[in-house]
XYZ file of C-alpha atoms in Angstrom:
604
model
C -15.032 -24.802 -5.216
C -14.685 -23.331 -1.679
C -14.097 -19.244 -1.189
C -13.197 -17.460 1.840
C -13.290 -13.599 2.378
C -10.425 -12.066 4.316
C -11.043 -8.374 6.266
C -9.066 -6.094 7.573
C -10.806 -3.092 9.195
C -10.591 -0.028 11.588
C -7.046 0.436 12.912
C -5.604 1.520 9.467
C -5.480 0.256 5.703
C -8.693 -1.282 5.684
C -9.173 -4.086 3.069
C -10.236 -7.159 1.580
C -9.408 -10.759 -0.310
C -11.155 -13.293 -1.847
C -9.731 -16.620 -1.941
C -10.999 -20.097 -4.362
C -10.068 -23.113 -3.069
C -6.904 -21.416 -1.657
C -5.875 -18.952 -4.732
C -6.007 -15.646 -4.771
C -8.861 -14.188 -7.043
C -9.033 -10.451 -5.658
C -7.641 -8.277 -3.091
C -8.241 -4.273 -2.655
C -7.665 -1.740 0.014
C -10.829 0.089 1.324
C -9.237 3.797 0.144
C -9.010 2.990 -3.405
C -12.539 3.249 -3.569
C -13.874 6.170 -1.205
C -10.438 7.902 -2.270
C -9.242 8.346 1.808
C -5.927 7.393 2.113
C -5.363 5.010 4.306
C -9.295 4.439 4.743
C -9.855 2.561 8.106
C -13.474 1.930 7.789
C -15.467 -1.264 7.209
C -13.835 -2.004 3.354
C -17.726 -2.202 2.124
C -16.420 -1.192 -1.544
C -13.939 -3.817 -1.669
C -15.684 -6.607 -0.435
C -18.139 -5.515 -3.386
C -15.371 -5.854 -6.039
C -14.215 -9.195 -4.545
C -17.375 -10.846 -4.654
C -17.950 -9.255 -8.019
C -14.380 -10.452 -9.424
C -15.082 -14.122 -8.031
C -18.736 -13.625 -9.471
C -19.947 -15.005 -6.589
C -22.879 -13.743 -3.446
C -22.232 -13.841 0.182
C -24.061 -17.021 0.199
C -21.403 -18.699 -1.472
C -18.761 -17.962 1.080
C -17.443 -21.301 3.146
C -16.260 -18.640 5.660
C -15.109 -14.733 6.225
C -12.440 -14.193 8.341
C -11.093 -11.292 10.462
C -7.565 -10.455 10.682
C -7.168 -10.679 14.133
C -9.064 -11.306 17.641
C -10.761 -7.827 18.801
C -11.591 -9.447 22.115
C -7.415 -9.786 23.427
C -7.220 -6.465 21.474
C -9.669 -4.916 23.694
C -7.705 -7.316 26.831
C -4.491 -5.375 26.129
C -5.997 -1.531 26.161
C -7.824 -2.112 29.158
C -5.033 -3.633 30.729
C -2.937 -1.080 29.555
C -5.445 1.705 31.060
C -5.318 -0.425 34.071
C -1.508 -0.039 34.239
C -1.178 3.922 34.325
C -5.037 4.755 35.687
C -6.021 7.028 36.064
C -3.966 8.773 33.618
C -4.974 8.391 30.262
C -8.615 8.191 31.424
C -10.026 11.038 28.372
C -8.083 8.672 25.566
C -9.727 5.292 27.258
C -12.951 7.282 27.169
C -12.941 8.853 24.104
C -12.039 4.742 22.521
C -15.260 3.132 23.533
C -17.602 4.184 20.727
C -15.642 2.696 18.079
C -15.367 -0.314 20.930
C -18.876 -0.716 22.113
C -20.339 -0.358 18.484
C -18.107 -2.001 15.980
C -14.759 -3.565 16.853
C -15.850 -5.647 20.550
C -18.538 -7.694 18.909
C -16.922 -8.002 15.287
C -18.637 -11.100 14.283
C -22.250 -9.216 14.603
C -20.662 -6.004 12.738
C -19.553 -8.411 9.805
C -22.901 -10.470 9.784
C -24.694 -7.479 9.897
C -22.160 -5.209 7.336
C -22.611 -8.013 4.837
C -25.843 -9.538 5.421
C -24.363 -12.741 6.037
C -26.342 -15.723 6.171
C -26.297 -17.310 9.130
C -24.807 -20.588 7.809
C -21.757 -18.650 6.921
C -19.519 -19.305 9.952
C -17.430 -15.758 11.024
C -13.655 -17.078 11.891
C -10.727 -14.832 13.373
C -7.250 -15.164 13.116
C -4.296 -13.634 15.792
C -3.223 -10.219 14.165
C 0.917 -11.557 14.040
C -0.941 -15.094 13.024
C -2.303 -13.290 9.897
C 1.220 -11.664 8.873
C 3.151 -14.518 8.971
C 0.658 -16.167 6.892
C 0.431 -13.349 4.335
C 4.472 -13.851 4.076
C 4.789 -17.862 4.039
C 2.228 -19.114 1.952
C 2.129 -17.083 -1.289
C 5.970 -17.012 -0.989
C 8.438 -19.408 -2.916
C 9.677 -21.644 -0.015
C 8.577 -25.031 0.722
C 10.171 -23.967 4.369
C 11.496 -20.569 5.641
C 11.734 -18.557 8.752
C 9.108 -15.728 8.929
C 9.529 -12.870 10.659
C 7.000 -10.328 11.565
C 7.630 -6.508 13.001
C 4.843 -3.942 13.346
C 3.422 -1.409 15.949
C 1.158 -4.110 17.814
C -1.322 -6.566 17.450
C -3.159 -7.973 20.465
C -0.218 -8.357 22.414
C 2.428 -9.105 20.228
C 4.428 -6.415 18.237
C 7.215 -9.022 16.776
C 7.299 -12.617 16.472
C 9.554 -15.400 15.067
C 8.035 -18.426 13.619
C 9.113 -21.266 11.156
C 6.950 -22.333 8.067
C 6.567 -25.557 6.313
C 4.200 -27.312 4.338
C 1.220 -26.121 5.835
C 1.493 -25.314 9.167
C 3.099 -22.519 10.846
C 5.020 -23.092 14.350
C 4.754 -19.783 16.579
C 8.763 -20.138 17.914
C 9.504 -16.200 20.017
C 7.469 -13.268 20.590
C 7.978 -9.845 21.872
C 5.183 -7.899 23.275
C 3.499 -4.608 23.992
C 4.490 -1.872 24.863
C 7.906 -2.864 23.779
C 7.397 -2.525 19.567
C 10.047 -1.410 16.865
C 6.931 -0.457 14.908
C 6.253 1.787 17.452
C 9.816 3.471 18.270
C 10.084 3.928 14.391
C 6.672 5.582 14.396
C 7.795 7.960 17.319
C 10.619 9.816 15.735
C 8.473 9.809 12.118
C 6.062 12.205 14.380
C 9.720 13.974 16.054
C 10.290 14.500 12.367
C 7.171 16.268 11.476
C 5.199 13.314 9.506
C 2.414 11.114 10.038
C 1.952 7.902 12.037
C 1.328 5.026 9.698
C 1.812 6.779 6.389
C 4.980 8.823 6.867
C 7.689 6.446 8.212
C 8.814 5.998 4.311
C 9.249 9.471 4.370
C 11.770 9.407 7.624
C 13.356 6.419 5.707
C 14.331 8.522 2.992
C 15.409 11.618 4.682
C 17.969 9.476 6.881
C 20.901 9.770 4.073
C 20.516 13.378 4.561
C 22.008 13.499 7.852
C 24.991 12.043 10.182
C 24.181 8.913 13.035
C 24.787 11.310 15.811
C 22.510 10.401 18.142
C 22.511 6.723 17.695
C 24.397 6.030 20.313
C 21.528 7.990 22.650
C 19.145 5.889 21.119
C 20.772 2.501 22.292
C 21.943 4.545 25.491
C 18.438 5.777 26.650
C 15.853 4.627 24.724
C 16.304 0.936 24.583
C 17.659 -2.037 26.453
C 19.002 -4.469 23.211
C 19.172 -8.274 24.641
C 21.515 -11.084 23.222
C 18.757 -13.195 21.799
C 17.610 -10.019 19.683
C 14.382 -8.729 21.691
C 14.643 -5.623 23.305
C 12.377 -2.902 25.881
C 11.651 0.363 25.406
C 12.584 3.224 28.153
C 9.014 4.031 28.570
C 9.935 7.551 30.423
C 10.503 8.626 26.931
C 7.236 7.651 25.246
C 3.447 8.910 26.094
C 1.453 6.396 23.498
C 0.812 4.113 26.973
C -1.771 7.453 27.643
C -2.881 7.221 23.752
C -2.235 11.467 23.428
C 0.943 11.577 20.898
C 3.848 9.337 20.810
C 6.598 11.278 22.749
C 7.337 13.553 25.715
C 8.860 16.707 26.509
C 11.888 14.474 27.964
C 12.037 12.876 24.202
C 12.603 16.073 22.704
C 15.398 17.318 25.255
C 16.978 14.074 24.109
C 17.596 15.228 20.526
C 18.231 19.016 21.574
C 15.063 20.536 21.065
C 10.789 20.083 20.104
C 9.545 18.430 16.906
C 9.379 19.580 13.869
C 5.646 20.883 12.970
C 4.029 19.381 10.102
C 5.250 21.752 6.594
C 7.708 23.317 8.980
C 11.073 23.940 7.584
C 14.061 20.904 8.553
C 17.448 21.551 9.987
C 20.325 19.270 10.231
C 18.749 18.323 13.793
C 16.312 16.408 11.651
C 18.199 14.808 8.984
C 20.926 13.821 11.872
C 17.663 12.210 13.752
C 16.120 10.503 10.780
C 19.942 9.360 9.847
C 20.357 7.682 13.613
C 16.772 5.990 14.324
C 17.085 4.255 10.741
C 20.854 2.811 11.346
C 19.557 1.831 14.528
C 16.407 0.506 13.577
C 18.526 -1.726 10.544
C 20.692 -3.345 13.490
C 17.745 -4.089 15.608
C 16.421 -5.833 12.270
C 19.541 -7.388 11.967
C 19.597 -8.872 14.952
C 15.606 -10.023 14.556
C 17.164 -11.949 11.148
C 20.075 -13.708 12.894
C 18.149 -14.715 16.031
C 15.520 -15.660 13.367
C 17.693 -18.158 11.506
C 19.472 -19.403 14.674
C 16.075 -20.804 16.058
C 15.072 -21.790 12.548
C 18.163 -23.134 10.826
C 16.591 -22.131 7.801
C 18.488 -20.633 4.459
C 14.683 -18.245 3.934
C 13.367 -15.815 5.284
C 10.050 -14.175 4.827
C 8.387 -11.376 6.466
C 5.619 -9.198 6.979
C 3.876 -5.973 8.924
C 4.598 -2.639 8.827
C 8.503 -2.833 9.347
C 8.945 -5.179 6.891
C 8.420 -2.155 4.047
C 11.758 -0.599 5.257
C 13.242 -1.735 2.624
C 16.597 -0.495 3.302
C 16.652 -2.534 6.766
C 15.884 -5.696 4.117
C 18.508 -4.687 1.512
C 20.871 -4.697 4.700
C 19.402 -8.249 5.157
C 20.385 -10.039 1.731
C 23.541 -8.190 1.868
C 24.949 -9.706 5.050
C 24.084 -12.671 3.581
C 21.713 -14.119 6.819
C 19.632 -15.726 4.872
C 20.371 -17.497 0.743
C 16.853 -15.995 -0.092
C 14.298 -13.505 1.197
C 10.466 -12.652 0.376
C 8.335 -10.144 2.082
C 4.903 -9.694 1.247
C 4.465 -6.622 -0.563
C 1.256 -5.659 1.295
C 3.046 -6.047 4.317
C 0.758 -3.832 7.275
C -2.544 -4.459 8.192
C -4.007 -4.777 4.010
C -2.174 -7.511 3.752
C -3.762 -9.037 7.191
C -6.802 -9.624 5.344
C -5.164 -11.950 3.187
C -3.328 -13.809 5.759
C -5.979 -14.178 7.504
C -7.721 -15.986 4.718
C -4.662 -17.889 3.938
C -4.287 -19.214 7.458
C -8.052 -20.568 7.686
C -7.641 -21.861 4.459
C -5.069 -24.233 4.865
C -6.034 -24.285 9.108
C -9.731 -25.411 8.371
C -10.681 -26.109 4.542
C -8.032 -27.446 2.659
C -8.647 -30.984 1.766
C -6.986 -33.147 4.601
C -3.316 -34.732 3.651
C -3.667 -32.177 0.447
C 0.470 -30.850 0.002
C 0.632 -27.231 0.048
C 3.636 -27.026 -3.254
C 5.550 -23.732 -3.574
C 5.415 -22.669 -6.954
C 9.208 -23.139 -9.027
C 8.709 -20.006 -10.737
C 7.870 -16.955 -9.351
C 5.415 -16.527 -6.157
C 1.442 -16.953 -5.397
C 0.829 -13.130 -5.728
C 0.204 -12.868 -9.077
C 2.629 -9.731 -9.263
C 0.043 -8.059 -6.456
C -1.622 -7.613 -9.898
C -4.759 -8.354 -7.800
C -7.319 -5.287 -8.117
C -10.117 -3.637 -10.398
C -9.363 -3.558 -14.090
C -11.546 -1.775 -16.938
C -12.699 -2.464 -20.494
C -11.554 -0.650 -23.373
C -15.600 0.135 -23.503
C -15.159 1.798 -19.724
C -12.717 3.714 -20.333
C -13.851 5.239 -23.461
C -17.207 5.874 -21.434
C -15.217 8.475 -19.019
C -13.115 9.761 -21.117
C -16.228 10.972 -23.341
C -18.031 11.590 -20.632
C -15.329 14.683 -19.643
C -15.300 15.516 -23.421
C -11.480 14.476 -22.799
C -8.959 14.669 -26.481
C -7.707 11.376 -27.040
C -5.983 9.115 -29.654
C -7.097 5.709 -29.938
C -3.990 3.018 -30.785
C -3.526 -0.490 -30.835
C -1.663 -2.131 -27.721
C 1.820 -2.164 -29.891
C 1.535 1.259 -30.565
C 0.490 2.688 -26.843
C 3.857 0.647 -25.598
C 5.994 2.206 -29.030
C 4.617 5.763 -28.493
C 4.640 5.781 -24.932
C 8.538 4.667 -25.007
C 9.200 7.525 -27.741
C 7.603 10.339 -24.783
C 9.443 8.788 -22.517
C 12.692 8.812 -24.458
C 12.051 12.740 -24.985
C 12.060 13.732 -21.347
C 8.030 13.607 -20.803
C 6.403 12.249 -17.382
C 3.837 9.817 -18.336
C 0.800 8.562 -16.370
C 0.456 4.786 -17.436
C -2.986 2.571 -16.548
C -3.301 -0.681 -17.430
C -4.774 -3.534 -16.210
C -5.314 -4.594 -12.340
C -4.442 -1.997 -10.082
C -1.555 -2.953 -7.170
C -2.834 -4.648 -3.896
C -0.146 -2.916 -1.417
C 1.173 0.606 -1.101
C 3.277 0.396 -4.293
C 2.440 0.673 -7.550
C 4.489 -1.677 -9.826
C 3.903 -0.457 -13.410
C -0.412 -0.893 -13.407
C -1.067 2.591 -11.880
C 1.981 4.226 -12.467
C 3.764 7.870 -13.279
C 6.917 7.131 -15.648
C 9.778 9.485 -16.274
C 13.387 9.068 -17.657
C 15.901 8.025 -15.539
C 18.541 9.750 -17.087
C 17.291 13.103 -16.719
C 18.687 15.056 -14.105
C 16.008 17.566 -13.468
C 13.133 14.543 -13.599
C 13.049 14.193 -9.728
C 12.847 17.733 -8.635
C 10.084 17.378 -11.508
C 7.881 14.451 -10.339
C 8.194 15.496 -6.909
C 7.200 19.516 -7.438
C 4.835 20.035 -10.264
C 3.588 16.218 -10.659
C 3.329 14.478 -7.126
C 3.309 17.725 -5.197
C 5.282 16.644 -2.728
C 8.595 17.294 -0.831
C 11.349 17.820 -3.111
C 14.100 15.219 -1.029
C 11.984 11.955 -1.983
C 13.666 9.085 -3.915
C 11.906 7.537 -6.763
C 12.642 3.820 -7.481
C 13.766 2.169 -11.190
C 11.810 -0.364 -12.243
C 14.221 -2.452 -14.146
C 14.479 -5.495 -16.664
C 14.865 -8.202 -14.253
C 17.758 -9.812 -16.688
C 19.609 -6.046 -16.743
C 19.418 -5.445 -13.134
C 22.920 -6.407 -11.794
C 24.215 -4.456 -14.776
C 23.031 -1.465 -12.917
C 22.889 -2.342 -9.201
C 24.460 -4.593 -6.527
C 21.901 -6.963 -6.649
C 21.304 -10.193 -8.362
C 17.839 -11.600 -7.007
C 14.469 -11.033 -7.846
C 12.901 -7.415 -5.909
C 9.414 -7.575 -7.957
C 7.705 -5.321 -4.995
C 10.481 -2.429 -4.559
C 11.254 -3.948 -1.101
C 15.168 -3.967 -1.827
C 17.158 -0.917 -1.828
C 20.531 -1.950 -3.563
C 23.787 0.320 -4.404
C 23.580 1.488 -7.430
C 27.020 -0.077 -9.097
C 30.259 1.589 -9.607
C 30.160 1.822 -13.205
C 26.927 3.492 -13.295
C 28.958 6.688 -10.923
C 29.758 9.483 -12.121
C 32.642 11.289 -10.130
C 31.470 13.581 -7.521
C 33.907 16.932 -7.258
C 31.953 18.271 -4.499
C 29.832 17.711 -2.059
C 27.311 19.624 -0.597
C 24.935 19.585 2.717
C 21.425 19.434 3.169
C 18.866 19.305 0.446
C 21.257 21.145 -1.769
C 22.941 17.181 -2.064
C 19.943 16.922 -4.601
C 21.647 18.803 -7.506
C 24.660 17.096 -7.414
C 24.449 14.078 -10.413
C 25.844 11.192 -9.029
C 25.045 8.351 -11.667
C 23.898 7.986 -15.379
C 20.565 7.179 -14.237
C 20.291 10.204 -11.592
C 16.467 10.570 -11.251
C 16.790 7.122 -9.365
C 19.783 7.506 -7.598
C 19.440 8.546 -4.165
C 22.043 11.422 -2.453
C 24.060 7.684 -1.033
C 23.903 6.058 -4.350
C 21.132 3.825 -3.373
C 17.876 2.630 -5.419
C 14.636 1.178 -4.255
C 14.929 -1.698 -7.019
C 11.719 -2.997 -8.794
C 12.667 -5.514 -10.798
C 10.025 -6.968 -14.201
C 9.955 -10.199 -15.512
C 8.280 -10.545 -18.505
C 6.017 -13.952 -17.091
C 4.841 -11.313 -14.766
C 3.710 -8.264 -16.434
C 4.114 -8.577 -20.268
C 3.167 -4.971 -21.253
C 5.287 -2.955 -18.799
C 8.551 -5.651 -19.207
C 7.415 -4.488 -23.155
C 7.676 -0.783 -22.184
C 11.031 -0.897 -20.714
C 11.923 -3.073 -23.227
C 10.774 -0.475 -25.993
C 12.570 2.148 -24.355
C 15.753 0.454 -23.848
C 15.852 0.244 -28.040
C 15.652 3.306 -28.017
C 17.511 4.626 -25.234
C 19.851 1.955 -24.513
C 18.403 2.120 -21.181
C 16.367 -0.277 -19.553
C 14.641 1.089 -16.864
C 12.078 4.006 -16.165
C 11.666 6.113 -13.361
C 8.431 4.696 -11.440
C 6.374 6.239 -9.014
C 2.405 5.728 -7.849
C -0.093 7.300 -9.707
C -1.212 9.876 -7.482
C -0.730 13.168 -5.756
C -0.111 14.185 -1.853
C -2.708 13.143 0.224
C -4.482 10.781 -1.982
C -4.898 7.220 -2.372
C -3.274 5.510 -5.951
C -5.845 5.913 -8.143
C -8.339 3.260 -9.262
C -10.815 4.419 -11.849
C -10.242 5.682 -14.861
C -12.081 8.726 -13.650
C -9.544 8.912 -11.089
C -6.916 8.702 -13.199
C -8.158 11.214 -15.758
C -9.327 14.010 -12.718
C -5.474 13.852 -11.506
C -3.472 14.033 -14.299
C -5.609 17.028 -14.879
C -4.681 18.272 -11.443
C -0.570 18.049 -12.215
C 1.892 19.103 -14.800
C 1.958 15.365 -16.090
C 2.482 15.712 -20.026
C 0.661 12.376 -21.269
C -1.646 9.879 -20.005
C -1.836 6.715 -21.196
C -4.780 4.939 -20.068
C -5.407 1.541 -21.876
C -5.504 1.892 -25.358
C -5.797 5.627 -25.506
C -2.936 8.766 -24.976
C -4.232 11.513 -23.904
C -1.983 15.379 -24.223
C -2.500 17.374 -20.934
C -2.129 20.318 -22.766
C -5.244 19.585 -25.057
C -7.986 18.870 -22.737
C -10.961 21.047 -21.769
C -10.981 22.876 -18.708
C -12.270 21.446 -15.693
C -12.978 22.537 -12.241
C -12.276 19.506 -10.042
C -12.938 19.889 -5.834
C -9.653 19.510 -4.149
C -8.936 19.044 -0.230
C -5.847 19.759 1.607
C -4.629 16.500 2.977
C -1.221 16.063 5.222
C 0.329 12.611 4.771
């Protein structure tokens, strides 16, 4: 048996992957563990639970490989510095620490991180390299067209290639400072949210608002070529000087300064959010069709940080570009570790003439199912341990009583199993609600997840009910399809309102899922996949007729889905969640012990 470790670390989403003779035994995202979202730091703790999940030392490793080449990194910032010297001089400065210590000499950082023997050869992969491996090889094609978007890499910030077999052919790339990643990013800061963990956010408060400024987007901001690449107007931008994404010209653009973080939104904002995401869907658009012109392929898969606007790949299977899409559901720089791997892997220690063989029934991700999972013995150990009120069940009666809460309106913390490798989680670290209720997502979002009251929250469906409730008739197992929700799920709208106020007007049977322009982040659950959550919805759809539930990650603002079940027990303290059901054991908010738990403000 031959393993290789796959690392991602310090630029965001730090994390690792352990791969056996090719398959994927573990994967884990550095912030699960030391509970700092989007953790950038060496992912120590998760190269711990790979090697423990594989049950296997560092001496055992044929190889660890890094998710991209920090030398052309470094190339590219000091030729960028070069470019605009001496302005930006304090944010070159202020850069070499991180440089001179860790990230220039990465192979000495990992020997030394790990305590690497030295026979234990350190390999790198190209940062674009690594996401168009994470998206071909654990996908369903024998051959596809893979497409990768994201802020940057070395150089590159979006490439075209073509998979098959084993080998990947590099076809097109487009290169810094010119990056959809990074025009996206820019007006999620306009709109008062964070760089790399608030672009989902400006994706979902674009229905809100009217495309009025697209035009001045394609007008001023970019120059959009025939073949699908593009350039940025760099007179708008200031992340060449590495001090904040836009200027003072930006903001004169869209009729006035950013919004501050927790500052109140105006139609300005909405109209904003509305524009850059239509115009960031055609630019994707275009990316697909140049993608299977220099292809001629019927698939399409894709990866980085773009690839999780999932209304942009919704657009995609709609248009009907490609017969078939998969994207990798930890599509930004997580998911690099595992491309990384994959791409050595079948690069350097496959067996020679061995055929890589798609699998015929769903893909090589194992649902993302990938992370930590704890013994009915652990988790009775914590929960005793906080003197927490419990009832113990068997598994048939967690999934029947669970369904019957659910059924009566209550919001339901559910861990089982693996935790999710990727931002989402898909039923192992969840919060469940009812779908029909129409006061569940002003609930979830204000007195569970304690966030802002306009975000969506996605179904996760029966995968053989799904077009009965949405345009869509493929598999989305990673909620990386937003579909209509059909016409015989409407209800009839007799007015219409503006704003946030859009939120209390029902617009579906199933309104807790259905977005203010009758869209749905669609997670669909096949049975083969996850048994005991396909048995949950299954459960409740006896009951309710129904057969999906509301799901949304098991956490609260700020935090990192949980891991533990110490972290799952410390926030479902910390919300107005009703149940937990951790396991075999349900657990009444209402009927545990006080506890003082430390809590720090977080913006995300």
């Amino acid at each position: 048996m031959r393993h290789l470790l796959g690392i991602s670390a310090f630029y965001h989403d730090s994390a690792a992957v352990l791969l056996r003779d090719g398959d994927i035994v573990a994967a884990a995202q550095e912030e699960r563990f030391t509970r700092k979202k989007n953790d950038e730091s060496f992912p120590t703790n998760a190269i711990k639970y790979c090697l423990a999940e594989g049950k296997i030392g560092v001496g055992d490793l044929d190889a660890v490989v890094f998710y991209e080449k920090p030398i052309l990194k470094f190339s590219r910032a000091l030729e960028t510095f070069l470019s605009i010297a001496p302005r930006g001089f304090r944010s070159f400065v202020g850069s070499m620490p991180g440089w001179l210590a860790e990230k220039l000499n990465m192979r000495g950082t990992i020997q030394r991180e790990l305590n690497l023997p030295k026979a234990v050869p350190v390999l790198f992969s190209g940062h674009h390299e690594a996401h168009a491996a994470s998206a071909f090889f654990p996908s369903t094609f024998e051959e596809a067209a893979i497409l990768t978007v994201d802020g940057v890499g070395e150089y590159a910030t979006t490439t075209i290639s073509r998979g098959i077999g084993n080998e990947i052919e590099p076809i097109a790339e487009l290169n810094f400072p010119h990056s959809l990643g990074l025009l996206y990013s820019a007006f999620t800061v306009y709109c008062g949210f964070r760089v790399n963990s608030g672009e989902y956010k400006l994706m979902g408060l674009a229905p809100y608002g009217e495309p009025r400024f697209a035009d001045k987007i394609r007008d001023e901001l970019l120059v959009l070529k025939e073949d699908g690449s593009f350039r940025l107007n760099l007179e708008y931008f200031d992340f060449l000087l590495g001090r904040r994404m836009t200027n003072e010209k930006f903001d004169a653009l869209f009729d006035g300064p950013s919004r501050e973080p927790e500052g109140a939104f105006d139609q300005t904002h909405f109209d904003v959010a509305r524009s850059i995401q239509e115009v960031t869907e055609e630019m994707i658009l275009r990316l697909a069709r140049r993608a299977k012109e220099v292809t001629g392929s019927r698939n399409l898969c894709m990866a980085g940080g773009v690839a999780l606007n999932c209304v942009a790949n919704g657009k995609i299977l709609r248009e009907g570009i490609f017969e078939r899409i998969w994207v990798q559901p930890a599509a930004g720089d997580a998911g690099g570790a595992l491309g990384a791997a994959l791409a050595a892997w079948h690069r350097h220690l496959q067996v020679k003439g061995e055929p890589r063989v798609a699998p015929t029934t769903g893909d090589r991700m194992k649902a993302s199912l990938l992370g930590p999972e704890f013994s009915e013995a652990e988790i009775l150990r914590t929960l005793e341990n906080y003197s927490a009120v419990f009832v113990r069940c068997s598994e048939e009666e967690v999934i029947a009583k669970t369904a019957e809460l659910l059924a009566n309106g209550k919001v339901v913390g559910w861990v089982q199993g693996r935790m999710e490798f990727g931002p989402r989680a898909l039923g192992n670290r969840s919060i469940l609600g009812d779908p029909r209720s129409v006061e569940m997502q002003r609930v979830l979002n204000l007195k569970v997840k304690q966030r802002e009251s306009f975000r969506p929250f996605a179904p996760a469906v029966l995968r053989e009910r799904v077009s009965d409730y949405f345009e869509l008739n493929s598999d989305s197992p990673y909620m990386l399809l937003v579909a209509p929700v059909k016409e015989s799920q409407r209800t009839n709208v007799s007015e219409e309102r503006s704003g946030f106020e859009r939120l209390k007007v029902v617009r579906s049977k199933i309104p807790a899922v259905t977005h203010v322009d009758y869209s749905a982040r669609v997670q669909t659950v096949r049975r083969e996949e996850n048994a005991k959550f396909h048995n949950l919805i299954s459960a409740f759809e006896r009951l309710t007729g129904c057969p999906l539930l509301v799901n949304t990650s098991f956490n609260i603002r700020g935090e990192p889905i949980v891991c533990t079940p110490e972290d799952a027990y410390r926030c479902f303290l910390q919300t107005e969640m009703d149940y937990l059901a951790i396991g075999n054991f349900i657990l009444e908010r209402t009927k545990q012990p006080p506890h003082k738990f430390s809590t720090r403000k977080v913006l995300d």
